[in-house]
Coordinates of C-alpha atoms and ligand atoms in Angstrom, one line a residue:
X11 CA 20.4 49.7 0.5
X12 CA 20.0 52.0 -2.2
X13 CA 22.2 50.2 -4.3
X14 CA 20.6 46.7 -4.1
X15 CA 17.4 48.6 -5.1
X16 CA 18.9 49.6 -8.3
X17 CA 20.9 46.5 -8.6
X18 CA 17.6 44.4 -8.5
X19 CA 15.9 46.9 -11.5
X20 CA 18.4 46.0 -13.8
X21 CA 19.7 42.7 -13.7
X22 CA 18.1 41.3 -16.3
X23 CA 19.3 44.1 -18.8
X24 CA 23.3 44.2 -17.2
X25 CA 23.3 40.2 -17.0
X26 CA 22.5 40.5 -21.1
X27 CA 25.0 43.1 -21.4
X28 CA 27.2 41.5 -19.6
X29 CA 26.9 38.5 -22.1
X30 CA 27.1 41.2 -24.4
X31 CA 30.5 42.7 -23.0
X32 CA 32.0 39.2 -23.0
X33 CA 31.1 38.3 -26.0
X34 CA 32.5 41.2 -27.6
X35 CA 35.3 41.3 -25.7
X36 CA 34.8 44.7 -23.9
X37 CA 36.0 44.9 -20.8
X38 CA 34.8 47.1 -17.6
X39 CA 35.7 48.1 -14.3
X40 CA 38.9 45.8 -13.3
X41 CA 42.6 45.6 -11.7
X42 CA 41.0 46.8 -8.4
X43 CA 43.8 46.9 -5.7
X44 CA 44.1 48.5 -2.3
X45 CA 47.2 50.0 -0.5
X46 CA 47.2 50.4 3.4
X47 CA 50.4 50.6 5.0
X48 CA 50.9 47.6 7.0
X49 CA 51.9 49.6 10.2
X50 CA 51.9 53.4 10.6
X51 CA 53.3 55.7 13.9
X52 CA 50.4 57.6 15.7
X53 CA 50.1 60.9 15.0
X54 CA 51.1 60.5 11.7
X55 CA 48.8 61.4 7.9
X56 CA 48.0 58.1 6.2
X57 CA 47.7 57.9 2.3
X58 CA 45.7 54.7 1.4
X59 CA 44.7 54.5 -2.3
X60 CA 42.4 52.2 -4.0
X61 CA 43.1 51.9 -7.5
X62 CA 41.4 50.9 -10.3
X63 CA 40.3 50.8 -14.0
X64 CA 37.2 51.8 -15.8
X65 CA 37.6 50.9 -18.8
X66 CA 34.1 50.8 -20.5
X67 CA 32.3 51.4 -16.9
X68 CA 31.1 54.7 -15.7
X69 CA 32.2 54.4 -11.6
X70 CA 29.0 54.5 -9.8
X71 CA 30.7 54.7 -6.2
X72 CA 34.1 54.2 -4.3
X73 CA 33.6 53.5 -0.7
X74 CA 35.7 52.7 2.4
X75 CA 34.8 51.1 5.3
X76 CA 36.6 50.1 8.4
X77 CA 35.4 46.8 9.9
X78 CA 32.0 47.4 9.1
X79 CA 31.8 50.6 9.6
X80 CA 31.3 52.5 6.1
X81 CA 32.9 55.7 7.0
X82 CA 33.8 57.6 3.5
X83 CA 31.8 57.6 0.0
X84 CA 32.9 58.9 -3.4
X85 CA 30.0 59.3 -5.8
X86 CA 30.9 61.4 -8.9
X87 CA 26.8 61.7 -9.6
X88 CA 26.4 63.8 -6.1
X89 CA 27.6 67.2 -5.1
X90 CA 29.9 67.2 -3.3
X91 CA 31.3 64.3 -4.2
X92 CA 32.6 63.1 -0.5
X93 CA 30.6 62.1 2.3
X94 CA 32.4 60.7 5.7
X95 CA 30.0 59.0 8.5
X96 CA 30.6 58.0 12.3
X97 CA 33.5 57.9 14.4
X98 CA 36.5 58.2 11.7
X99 CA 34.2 61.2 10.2
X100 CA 36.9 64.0 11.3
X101 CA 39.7 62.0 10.4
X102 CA 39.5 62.4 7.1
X103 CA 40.9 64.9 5.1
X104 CA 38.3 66.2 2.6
X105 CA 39.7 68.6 0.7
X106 CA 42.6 66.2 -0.3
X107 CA 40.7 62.7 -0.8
X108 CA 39.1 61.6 -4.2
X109 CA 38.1 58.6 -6.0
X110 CA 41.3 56.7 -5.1
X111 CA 43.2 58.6 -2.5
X112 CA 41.3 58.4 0.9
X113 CA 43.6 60.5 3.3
X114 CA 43.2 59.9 6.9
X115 CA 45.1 63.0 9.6
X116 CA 46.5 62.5 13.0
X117 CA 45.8 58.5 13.1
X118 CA 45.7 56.8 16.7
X119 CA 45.3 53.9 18.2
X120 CA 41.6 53.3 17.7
X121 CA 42.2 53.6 14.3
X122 CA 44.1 50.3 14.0
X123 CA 42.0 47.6 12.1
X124 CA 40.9 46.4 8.9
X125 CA 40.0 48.7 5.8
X126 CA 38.1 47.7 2.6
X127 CA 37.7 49.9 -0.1
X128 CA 34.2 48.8 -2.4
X129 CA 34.0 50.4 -5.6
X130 CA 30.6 49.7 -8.0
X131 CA 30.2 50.6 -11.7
X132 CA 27.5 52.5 -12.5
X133 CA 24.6 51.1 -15.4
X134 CA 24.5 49.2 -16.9
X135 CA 26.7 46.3 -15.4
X136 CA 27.0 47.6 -11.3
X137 CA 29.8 45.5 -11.5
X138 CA 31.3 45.4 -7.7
X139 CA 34.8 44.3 -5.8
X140 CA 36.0 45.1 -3.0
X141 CA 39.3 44.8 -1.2
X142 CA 41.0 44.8 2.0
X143 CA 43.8 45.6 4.3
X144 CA 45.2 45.8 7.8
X145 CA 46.6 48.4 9.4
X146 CA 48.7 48.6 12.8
X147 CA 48.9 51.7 14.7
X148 CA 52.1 51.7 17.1
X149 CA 54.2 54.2 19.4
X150 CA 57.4 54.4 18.8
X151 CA 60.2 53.8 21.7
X152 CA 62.3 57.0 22.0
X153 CA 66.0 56.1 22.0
X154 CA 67.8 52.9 21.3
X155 CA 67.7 49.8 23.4
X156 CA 70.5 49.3 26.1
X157 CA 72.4 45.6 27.0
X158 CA 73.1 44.8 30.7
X159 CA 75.5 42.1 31.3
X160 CA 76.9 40.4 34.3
X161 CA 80.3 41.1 33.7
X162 CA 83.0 42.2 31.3
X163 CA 85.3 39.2 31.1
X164 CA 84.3 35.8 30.0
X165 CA 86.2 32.7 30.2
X166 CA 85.4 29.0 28.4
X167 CA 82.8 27.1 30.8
X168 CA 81.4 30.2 31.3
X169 CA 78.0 31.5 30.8
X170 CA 76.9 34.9 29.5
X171 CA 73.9 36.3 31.0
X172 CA 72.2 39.3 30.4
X173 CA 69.4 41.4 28.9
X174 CA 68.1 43.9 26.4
X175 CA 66.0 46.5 27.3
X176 CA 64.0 48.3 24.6
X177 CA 62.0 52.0 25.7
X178 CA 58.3 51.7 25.8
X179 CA 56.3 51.6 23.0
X180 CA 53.4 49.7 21.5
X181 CA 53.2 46.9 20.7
X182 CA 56.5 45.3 22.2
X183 CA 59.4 45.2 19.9
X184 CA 60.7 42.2 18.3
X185 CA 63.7 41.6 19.3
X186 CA 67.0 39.4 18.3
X187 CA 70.4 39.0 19.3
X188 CA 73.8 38.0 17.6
X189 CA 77.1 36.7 18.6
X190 CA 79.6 37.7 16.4
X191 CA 77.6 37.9 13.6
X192 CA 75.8 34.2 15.0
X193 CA 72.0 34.4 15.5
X194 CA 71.4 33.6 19.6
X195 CA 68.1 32.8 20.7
X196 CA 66.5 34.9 23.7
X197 CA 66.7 33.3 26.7
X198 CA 63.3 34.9 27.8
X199 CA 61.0 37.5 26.5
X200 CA 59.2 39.5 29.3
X201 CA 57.1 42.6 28.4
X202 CA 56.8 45.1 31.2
X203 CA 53.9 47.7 31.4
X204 CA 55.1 51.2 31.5
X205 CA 53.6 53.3 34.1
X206 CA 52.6 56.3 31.7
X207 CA 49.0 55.7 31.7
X208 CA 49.3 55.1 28.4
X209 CA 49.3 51.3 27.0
X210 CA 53.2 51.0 26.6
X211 CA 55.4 48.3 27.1
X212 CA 59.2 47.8 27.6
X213 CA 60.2 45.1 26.2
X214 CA 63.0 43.2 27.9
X215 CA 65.6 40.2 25.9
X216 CA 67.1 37.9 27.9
X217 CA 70.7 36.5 26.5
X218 CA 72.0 33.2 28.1
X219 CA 74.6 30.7 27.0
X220 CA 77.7 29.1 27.7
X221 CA 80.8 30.2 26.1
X222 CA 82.9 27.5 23.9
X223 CA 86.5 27.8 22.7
X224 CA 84.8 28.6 18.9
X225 CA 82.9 31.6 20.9
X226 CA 85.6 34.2 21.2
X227 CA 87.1 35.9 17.3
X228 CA 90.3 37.1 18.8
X229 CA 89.9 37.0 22.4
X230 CA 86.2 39.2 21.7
X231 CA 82.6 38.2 21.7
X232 CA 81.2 41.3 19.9
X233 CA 77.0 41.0 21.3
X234 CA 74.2 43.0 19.5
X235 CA 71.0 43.3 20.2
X236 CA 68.7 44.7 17.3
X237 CA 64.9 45.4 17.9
X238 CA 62.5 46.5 15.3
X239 CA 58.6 47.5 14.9
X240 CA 58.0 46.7 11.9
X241 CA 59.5 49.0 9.5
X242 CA 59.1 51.9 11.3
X243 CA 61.6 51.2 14.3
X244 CA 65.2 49.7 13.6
X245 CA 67.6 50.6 16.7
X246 CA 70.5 48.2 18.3
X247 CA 72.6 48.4 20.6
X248 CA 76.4 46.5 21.2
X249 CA 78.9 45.4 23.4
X250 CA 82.4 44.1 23.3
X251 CA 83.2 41.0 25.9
X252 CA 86.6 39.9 26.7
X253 CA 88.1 36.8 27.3
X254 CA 89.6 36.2 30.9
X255 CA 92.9 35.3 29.9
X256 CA 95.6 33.5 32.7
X257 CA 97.8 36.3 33.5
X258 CA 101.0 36.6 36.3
X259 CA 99.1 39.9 37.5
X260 CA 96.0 37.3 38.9
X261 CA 98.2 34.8 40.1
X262 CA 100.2 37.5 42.3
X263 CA 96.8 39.5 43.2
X264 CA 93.5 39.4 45.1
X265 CA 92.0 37.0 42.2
X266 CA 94.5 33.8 42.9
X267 CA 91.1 31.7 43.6
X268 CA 89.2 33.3 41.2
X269 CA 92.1 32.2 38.8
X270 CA 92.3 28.3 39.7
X271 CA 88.9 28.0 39.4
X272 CA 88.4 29.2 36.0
X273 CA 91.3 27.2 35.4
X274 CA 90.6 24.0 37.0
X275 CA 87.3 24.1 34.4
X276 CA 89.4 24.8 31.1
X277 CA 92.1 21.5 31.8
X278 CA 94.2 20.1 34.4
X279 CA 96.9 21.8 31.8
X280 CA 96.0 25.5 33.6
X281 CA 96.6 23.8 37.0
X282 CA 99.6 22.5 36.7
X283 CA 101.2 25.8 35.0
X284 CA 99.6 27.7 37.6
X285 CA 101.6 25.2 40.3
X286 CA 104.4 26.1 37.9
X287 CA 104.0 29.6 38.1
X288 CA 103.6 29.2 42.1
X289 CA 107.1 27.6 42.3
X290 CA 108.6 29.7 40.3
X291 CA 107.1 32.4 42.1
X292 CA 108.2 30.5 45.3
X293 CA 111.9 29.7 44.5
X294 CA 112.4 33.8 44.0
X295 CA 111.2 34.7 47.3
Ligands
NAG303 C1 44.6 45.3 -16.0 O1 46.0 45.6 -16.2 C2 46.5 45.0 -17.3 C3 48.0 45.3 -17.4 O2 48.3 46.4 -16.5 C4 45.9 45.4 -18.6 O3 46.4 44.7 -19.7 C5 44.4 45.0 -18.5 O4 43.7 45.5 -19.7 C6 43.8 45.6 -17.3 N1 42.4 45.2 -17.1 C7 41.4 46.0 -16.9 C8 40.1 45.3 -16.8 O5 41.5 47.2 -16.8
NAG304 C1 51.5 58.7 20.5 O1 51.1 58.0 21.6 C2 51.8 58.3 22.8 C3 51.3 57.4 23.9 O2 50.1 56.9 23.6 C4 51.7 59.7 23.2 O3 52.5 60.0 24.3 C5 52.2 60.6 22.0 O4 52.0 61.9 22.3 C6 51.5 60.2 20.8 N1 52.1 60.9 19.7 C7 51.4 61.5 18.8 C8 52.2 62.3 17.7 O5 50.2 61.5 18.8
NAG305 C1 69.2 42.5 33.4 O1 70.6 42.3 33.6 C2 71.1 43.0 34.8 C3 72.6 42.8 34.8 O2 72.9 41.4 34.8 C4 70.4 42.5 36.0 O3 70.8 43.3 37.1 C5 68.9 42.7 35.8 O4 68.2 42.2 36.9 C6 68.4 42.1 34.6 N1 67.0 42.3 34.4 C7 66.1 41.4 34.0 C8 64.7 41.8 33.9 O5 66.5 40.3 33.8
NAG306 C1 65.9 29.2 18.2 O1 64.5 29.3 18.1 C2 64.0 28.6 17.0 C3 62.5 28.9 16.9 O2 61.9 28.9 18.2 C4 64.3 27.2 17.0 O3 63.8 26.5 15.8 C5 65.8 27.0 17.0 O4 66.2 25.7 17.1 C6 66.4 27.8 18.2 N1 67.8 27.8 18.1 C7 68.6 27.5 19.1 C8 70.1 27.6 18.9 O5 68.2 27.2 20.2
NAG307 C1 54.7 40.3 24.9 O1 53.8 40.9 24.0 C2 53.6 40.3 22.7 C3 52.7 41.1 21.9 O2 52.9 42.4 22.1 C4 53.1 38.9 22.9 O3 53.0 38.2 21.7 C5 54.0 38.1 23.8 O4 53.4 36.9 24.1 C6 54.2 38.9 25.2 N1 55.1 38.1 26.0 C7 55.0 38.0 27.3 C8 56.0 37.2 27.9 O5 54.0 38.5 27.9
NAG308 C1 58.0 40.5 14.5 O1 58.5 39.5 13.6 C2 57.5 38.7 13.0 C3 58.2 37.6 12.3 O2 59.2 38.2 11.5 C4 56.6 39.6 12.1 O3 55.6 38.8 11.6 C5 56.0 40.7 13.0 O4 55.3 41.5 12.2 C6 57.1 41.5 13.7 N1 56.4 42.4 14.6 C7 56.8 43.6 14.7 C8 56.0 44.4 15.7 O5 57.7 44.2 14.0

């Protein structure tokens, strides 16, 4: 309010030195720009700076508001310099904020949300911009993700079914997969809510698809499964799936049926060795 006041007195003498300035070619308060990380882990000291240039101006006031909310003023006229309001008041550190640093300690979740930084020149052109930014707040997972599979062994025909399971933490993890080095869809995408009182979620990858003879890179399919938040958590986790080859051993043992099957789904080829392997097997008896 105060501001408009003085704003309102002087226009007539800043708009004809603002003519003036342009005219002349001098130039005033400019290259404003704001830096707020895009995503910070709670708990944590944020440094967000608004920076600009004076040049002919004399800064009248830098301040910072979160939606709204003005929370933290700068004005070099008044002693002390730094005033914080409301909610955010004690989350500022005083003592090491200034005219373009605004240091905020021990940030949580409420604090997530949108920060503009306004800075004014002082008389005679109260020349104003203002900028802004969006910060996410998020809890990190504790440990890496883990991969749960069916099984070990894979033939062709077969499908590959499992999951990823990333800790809790908030907001849920993005998450992707590869096959041998391939990008592989999720299957599904399921957050579940963690029962720590506390708004965390595990996030949970589902992996699904049927193996084709180009699958496999030596008999292997090497699966990872990466998740990140943003760039504050990068953790993956791998596993190494075989393919079922025909052996003697499974034509002898328990897994004869198992064997055919898989088999009888690769080409009528397998069948009729394994009938050639059963008469062999047959004429030594
Ligand atoms: C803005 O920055 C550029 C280059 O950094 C400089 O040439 C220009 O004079 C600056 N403008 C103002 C108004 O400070
Ligand atoms: C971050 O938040 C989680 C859950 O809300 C809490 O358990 C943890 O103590 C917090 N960490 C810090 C450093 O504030
Ligand atoms: C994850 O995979 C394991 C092993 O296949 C299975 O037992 C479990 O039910 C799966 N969980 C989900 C949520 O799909
Ligand atoms: C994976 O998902 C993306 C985006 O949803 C889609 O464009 C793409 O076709 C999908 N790829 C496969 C192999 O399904
Ligand atoms: C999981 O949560 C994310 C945001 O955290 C949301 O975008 C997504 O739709 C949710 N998925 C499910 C299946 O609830
Ligand atoms: C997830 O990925 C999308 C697209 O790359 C990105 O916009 C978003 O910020 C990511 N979310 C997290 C929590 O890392």
């Amino acid at each position: 309010m105060k501001s408009t006041a003085r704003f309102r007195n002087v226009r007539p003498f800043s708009l004809s030195l603002l003519v003036f300035a342009t005219i002349t070619g001098v130039r005033g308060l400019g290259n404003v720009s704001i830096k707020v990380p895009l995503a910070v882990a709670n708990g944590s000291t944020v440094n967000m700076l608004c920076s600009f240039n004076l040049e002919s101006d004399t800064l009248y006031t830098v301040k910072w508001y979160k939606g709204l909310q003005e929370f933290f003023r700068y004005v070099p006229k008044e002693m002390p310099h730094i005033t914080v309001f409301g909610p955010l008041a004690s989350k500022v550190d005083i003592t090491h904020s200034n005219q373009h640093n605004l240091i905020l300690k021990d940030v949580q979740h409420d604090l997530a949300g949108r920060y503009r930084c306004e800075v004014s020149a002082d008389a005679p052109s109260f020349h104003t911009e203002l900028l802004s930014s969006y910060m996410h707040v998020v809890t990190l997972p504790q440990g890496n993700p883990s991969i749960h599979v069916e099984k070990l062994r894979y033939a062709v025909g077969d499908t590959v079914r499992g999951n990823c399971t990333v800790p809790p933490g908030n907001p849920t993890s993005n998450v992707t997969w590869t096959v041998n080095e391939h990008r592989v869809n999720s299957s599904f995408l399921s957050n579940i809510s963690a029962n720590t009182g506390e708004n965390l979620q595990i996030t949970i990858a589902g992996l699904d698809f049927e193996i084709i003879p180009d699958s496999f890179s030596n008999g292997r399919l090497h699966i990872t499964c990466r998740a990140n938040l943003f760039h504050l958590y990068q953790a993956e986790a791998d596993i190494i799936l075989e393919e079922e080859r025909p052996r003697l051993a499974s034509v002898l043992g328990t897994r004869e049926s198992s064997y055919i099957g898989t088999a009888a789904k690769r080409s009528e080829d397998w069948i009729y060795m394994g009938v050639v392997v059963n008469l062999i097997l047959c004429g030594l008896r």
